[in-house]
């Protein structure tokens, strides 16, 4: 079949990437979607079981840090566009092993940019390099204000510093070599298929097994939560409609202190598990704060709303309930990903707190 586009999606076996791959494969049978992922602890092909046999989908196991293989792949496959999500994504892991974040998030991104620049030479305007980034590059807010696209970068963790650096490289390749880029910076995502080291799936799993809920510091940090499928929808809209060289913030206007969010989660889970109200809250355990813990993130996504009409489709309480139901109904998925390497990480991460 002659496809209209051949899009390379990196990190498609991860949390957000799997939702992006699923959306594009189902919605655009006229595109071929090639999912490139090295399958770290966070990459899981089971996230894509429902679409893995679709005609317009293919998987390639490859490390974006391996410049030679990446260049050869681009030369052989002649991708028309790239949507780049592959990254090391967990702040706590970046504190224990910052170099790995530099390798994947910075060097890996530069390798992809080089390969795209090489094969698109002389016809840049026909192709698009979409880079998926985070609101964490903007640093931390006080009690008021929001991040806009013009907020100066001020990253504090090795994770956010590596993402900020990758954003700068993407812009630099646009300005220097004429690569047609789009960058989006999104707030915290929640939903199905998220690896249970991140707050929500970790706590859902722990509540289910009546394990302690390790709240960092006083639980006063604020995050702005967006349903992952709304993020994937925004990426779809921006990939097709954003001007080249543009940056967009994506967020849900949905701020919660960690402790308020955790209490709401406990309440929902007590109901779903048939436990008496207040039972799961007893599992809350305050532990040593994360080093350099950003106080507050809040995204102003007015530009995306005004320019392209995107708004979140789900109210948070509804989304959270749906998410809890998904994890409870997909126990096998959760059990599979919480075995092995993850168990070792979990013990190391929390025994020192
Ligand atoms: P994730 O950790 O769930 O998935 C990352 C994927 O990248 C995994 O499948 C992993 O195997 C793959 N990967 C890692 N290193 C690789 C390498 N060297 N080569 C090839 N593949 C590699 O992450 P996520 O939460 O889905 O985040 C995806 C992207 O979205 C990241 O760029 C992240 O910075 C960004 N983002 C995440 C959030 C969030 O709330 N999770 C919010 C905003 C932006
Ligand atoms: P996380 O899901 O790691 O996302 P991020 O750090 O990228 O925002 O954490 C969300 C918030 O929850 C953050 O303020 C840290 C806090 N947190 C805890 O209190 N306990 C935990 O065990 C984890 C993983 C996170």
PDB file of N, CA, C and O in Angstrom, residues 43 48 50 53 95 110 118 126 132-133 136 140 147 174 190 202 222 232 237 249 262 272 274 277 297-298 313 330 351:
ATOM      1  N   UNK A  43       8.963   0.564  28.874  1.00  0.00           N
ATOM      2  CA  UNK A  43       8.369   0.246  27.571  1.00  0.00           C
ATOM      3  C   UNK A  43       7.758  -1.143  27.609  1.00  0.00           C
ATOM      4  O   UNK A  43       8.386  -2.096  28.057  1.00  0.00           O
ATOM      5  N   UNK A  48       0.095  -2.187  23.587  1.00  0.00           N
ATOM      6  CA  UNK A  48      -0.395  -1.995  22.216  1.00  0.00           C
ATOM      7  C   UNK A  48      -0.995  -3.255  21.622  1.00  0.00           C
ATOM      8  O   UNK A  48      -1.143  -3.357  20.405  1.00  0.00           O
ATOM      9  N   UNK A  50      -3.897  -4.388  21.341  1.00  0.00           N
ATOM     10  CA  UNK A  50      -5.120  -4.238  20.541  1.00  0.00           C
ATOM     11  C   UNK A  50      -4.866  -3.749  19.120  1.00  0.00           C
ATOM     12  O   UNK A  50      -5.724  -3.890  18.258  1.00  0.00           O
ATOM     13  N   UNK A  53      -1.580  -5.946  15.317  1.00  0.00           N
ATOM     14  CA  UNK A  53      -1.708  -6.640  14.023  1.00  0.00           C
ATOM     15  C   UNK A  53      -2.309  -5.777  12.919  1.00  0.00           C
ATOM     16  O   UNK A  53      -2.585  -6.276  11.829  1.00  0.00           O
ATOM     17  N   UNK A  95      17.330  11.649  39.610  1.00  0.00           N
ATOM     18  CA  UNK A  95      18.143  12.077  40.759  1.00  0.00           C
ATOM     19  C   UNK A  95      19.189  10.996  41.070  1.00  0.00           C
ATOM     20  O   UNK A  95      20.328  11.292  41.393  1.00  0.00           O
ATOM     21  N   UNK A 110      19.246  14.529  19.812  1.00  0.00           N
ATOM     22  CA  UNK A 110      20.155  15.081  18.800  1.00  0.00           C
ATOM     23  C   UNK A 110      20.397  14.051  17.689  1.00  0.00           C
ATOM     24  O   UNK A 110      20.450  14.400  16.501  1.00  0.00           O
ATOM     25  N   UNK A 118      19.529  14.948   7.780  1.00  0.00           N
ATOM     26  CA  UNK A 118      20.248  14.300   6.679  1.00  0.00           C
ATOM     27  C   UNK A 118      19.292  13.850   5.573  1.00  0.00           C
ATOM     28  O   UNK A 118      19.508  14.144   4.396  1.00  0.00           O
ATOM     29  N   UNK A 126       8.561  19.852   3.510  1.00  0.00           N
ATOM     30  CA  UNK A 126       7.621  18.730   3.335  1.00  0.00           C
ATOM     31  C   UNK A 126       7.508  17.874   4.596  1.00  0.00           C
ATOM     32  O   UNK A 126       6.713  16.943   4.626  1.00  0.00           O
ATOM     33  N   UNK A 132       7.850  16.068  21.838  1.00  0.00           N
ATOM     34  CA  UNK A 132       6.922  16.078  22.977  1.00  0.00           C
ATOM     35  C   UNK A 132       7.706  16.385  24.252  1.00  0.00           C
ATOM     36  O   UNK A 132       8.615  15.642  24.624  1.00  0.00           O
ATOM     37  N   UNK A 133       7.347  17.496  24.895  1.00  0.00           N
ATOM     38  CA  UNK A 133       8.089  17.879  26.100  1.00  0.00           C
ATOM     39  C   UNK A 133       7.133  18.128  27.272  1.00  0.00           C
ATOM     40  O   UNK A 133       5.940  17.821  27.205  1.00  0.00           O
ATOM     41  N   UNK A 136       7.693  20.797  33.034  1.00  0.00           N
ATOM     42  CA  UNK A 136       8.708  20.875  34.098  1.00  0.00           C
ATOM     43  C   UNK A 136       9.919  21.702  33.680  1.00  0.00           C
ATOM     44  O   UNK A 136      10.698  22.137  34.514  1.00  0.00           O
ATOM     45  N   UNK A 140       9.493  26.016  38.765  1.00  0.00           N
ATOM     46  CA  UNK A 140       8.449  25.922  39.777  1.00  0.00           C
ATOM     47  C   UNK A 140       7.758  27.265  39.971  1.00  0.00           C
ATOM     48  O   UNK A 140       8.412  28.306  39.966  1.00  0.00           O
ATOM     49  N   UNK A 147       2.313  28.885  33.821  1.00  0.00           N
ATOM     50  CA  UNK A 147       3.310  28.850  32.755  1.00  0.00           C
ATOM     51  C   UNK A 147       2.636  29.176  31.428  1.00  0.00           C
ATOM     52  O   UNK A 147       1.616  28.564  31.075  1.00  0.00           O
ATOM     53  N   UNK A 174      15.788  23.959  14.083  1.00  0.00           N
ATOM     54  CA  UNK A 174      14.838  24.721  13.269  1.00  0.00           C
ATOM     55  C   UNK A 174      15.502  25.988  12.755  1.00  0.00           C
ATOM     56  O   UNK A 174      15.494  26.279  11.548  1.00  0.00           O
ATOM     57  N   UNK A 190      -2.382  11.487  33.389  1.00  0.00           N
ATOM     58  CA  UNK A 190      -2.827  10.303  34.130  1.00  0.00           C
ATOM     59  C   UNK A 190      -3.709   9.480  33.195  1.00  0.00           C
ATOM     60  O   UNK A 190      -4.255  10.001  32.215  1.00  0.00           O
ATOM     61  N   UNK A 202       1.092   4.103  41.085  1.00  0.00           N
ATOM     62  CA  UNK A 202       1.786   3.556  42.268  1.00  0.00           C
ATOM     63  C   UNK A 202       0.826   3.483  43.454  1.00  0.00           C
ATOM     64  O   UNK A 202       0.711   2.462  44.137  1.00  0.00           O
ATOM     65  N   UNK A 222       1.871  21.101  44.192  1.00  0.00           N
ATOM     66  CA  UNK A 222       0.689  21.166  43.325  1.00  0.00           C
ATOM     67  C   UNK A 222       1.061  20.705  41.913  1.00  0.00           C
ATOM     68  O   UNK A 222       2.078  21.138  41.366  1.00  0.00           O
ATOM     69  N   UNK A 232      -2.995  12.995  23.896  1.00  0.00           N
ATOM     70  CA  UNK A 232      -2.814  12.395  22.566  1.00  0.00           C
ATOM     71  C   UNK A 232      -3.639  13.145  21.520  1.00  0.00           C
ATOM     72  O   UNK A 232      -3.168  13.404  20.408  1.00  0.00           O
ATOM     73  N   UNK A 237      -3.860  17.165  16.939  1.00  0.00           N
ATOM     74  CA  UNK A 237      -4.248  18.484  16.415  1.00  0.00           C
ATOM     75  C   UNK A 237      -2.997  19.299  16.060  1.00  0.00           C
ATOM     76  O   UNK A 237      -2.894  19.884  14.972  1.00  0.00           O
ATOM     77  N   UNK A 249       1.662  25.046  24.875  1.00  0.00           N
ATOM     78  CA  UNK A 249       1.442  24.416  26.178  1.00  0.00           C
ATOM     79  C   UNK A 249       0.158  23.588  26.122  1.00  0.00           C
ATOM     80  O   UNK A 249      -0.818  23.995  25.494  1.00  0.00           O
ATOM     81  N   UNK A 262      -4.562  12.629  46.684  1.00  0.00           N
ATOM     82  CA  UNK A 262      -4.416  11.291  47.283  1.00  0.00           C
ATOM     83  C   UNK A 262      -5.659  10.955  48.120  1.00  0.00           C
ATOM     84  O   UNK A 262      -6.157   9.819  48.090  1.00  0.00           O
ATOM     85  N   UNK A 272     -14.877   1.610  45.527  1.00  0.00           N
ATOM     86  CA  UNK A 272     -14.748   0.558  44.501  1.00  0.00           C
ATOM     87  C   UNK A 272     -14.371  -0.793  45.103  1.00  0.00           C
ATOM     88  O   UNK A 272     -14.749  -1.839  44.596  1.00  0.00           O
ATOM     89  N   UNK A 274     -15.125  -1.738  48.131  1.00  0.00           N
ATOM     90  CA  UNK A 274     -16.070  -2.121  49.170  1.00  0.00           C
ATOM     91  C   UNK A 274     -15.485  -1.993  50.573  1.00  0.00           C
ATOM     92  O   UNK A 274     -15.859  -2.728  51.489  1.00  0.00           O
ATOM     93  N   UNK A 277     -15.354   3.893  54.442  1.00  0.00           N
ATOM     94  CA  UNK A 277     -14.756   5.186  54.102  1.00  0.00           C
ATOM     95  C   UNK A 277     -13.671   5.552  55.118  1.00  0.00           C
ATOM     96  O   UNK A 277     -13.865   5.397  56.315  1.00  0.00           O
ATOM     97  N   UNK A 297       3.186  23.387  39.614  1.00  0.00           N
ATOM     98  CA  UNK A 297       3.103  23.524  38.161  1.00  0.00           C
ATOM     99  C   UNK A 297       1.668  23.887  37.806  1.00  0.00           C
ATOM    100  O   UNK A 297       0.732  23.300  38.353  1.00  0.00           O
ATOM    101  N   UNK A 298       1.510  24.822  36.884  1.00  0.00           N
ATOM    102  CA  UNK A 298       0.173  25.127  36.367  1.00  0.00           C
ATOM    103  C   UNK A 298       0.339  25.652  34.947  1.00  0.00           C
ATOM    104  O   UNK A 298       1.146  26.555  34.696  1.00  0.00           O
ATOM    105  N   UNK A 313     -11.401  16.828  27.217  1.00  0.00           N
ATOM    106  CA  UNK A 313     -12.746  16.280  27.022  1.00  0.00           C
ATOM    107  C   UNK A 313     -13.343  15.752  28.323  1.00  0.00           C
ATOM    108  O   UNK A 313     -14.538  15.547  28.414  1.00  0.00           O
ATOM    109  N   UNK A 330      -7.452  -4.447  35.110  1.00  0.00           N
ATOM    110  CA  UNK A 330      -6.278  -4.948  34.374  1.00  0.00           C
ATOM    111  C   UNK A 330      -5.166  -5.360  35.344  1.00  0.00           C
ATOM    112  O   UNK A 330      -4.008  -4.967  35.198  1.00  0.00           O
ATOM    113  N   UNK A 351      13.408   2.483  50.602  1.00  0.00           N
ATOM    114  CA  UNK A 351      14.004   2.047  51.878  1.00  0.00           C
ATOM    115  C   UNK A 351      14.835   3.165  52.499  1.00  0.00           C
ATOM    116  O   UNK A 351      14.972   3.277  53.704  1.00  0.00           O
TER     117      UNK A 351
END
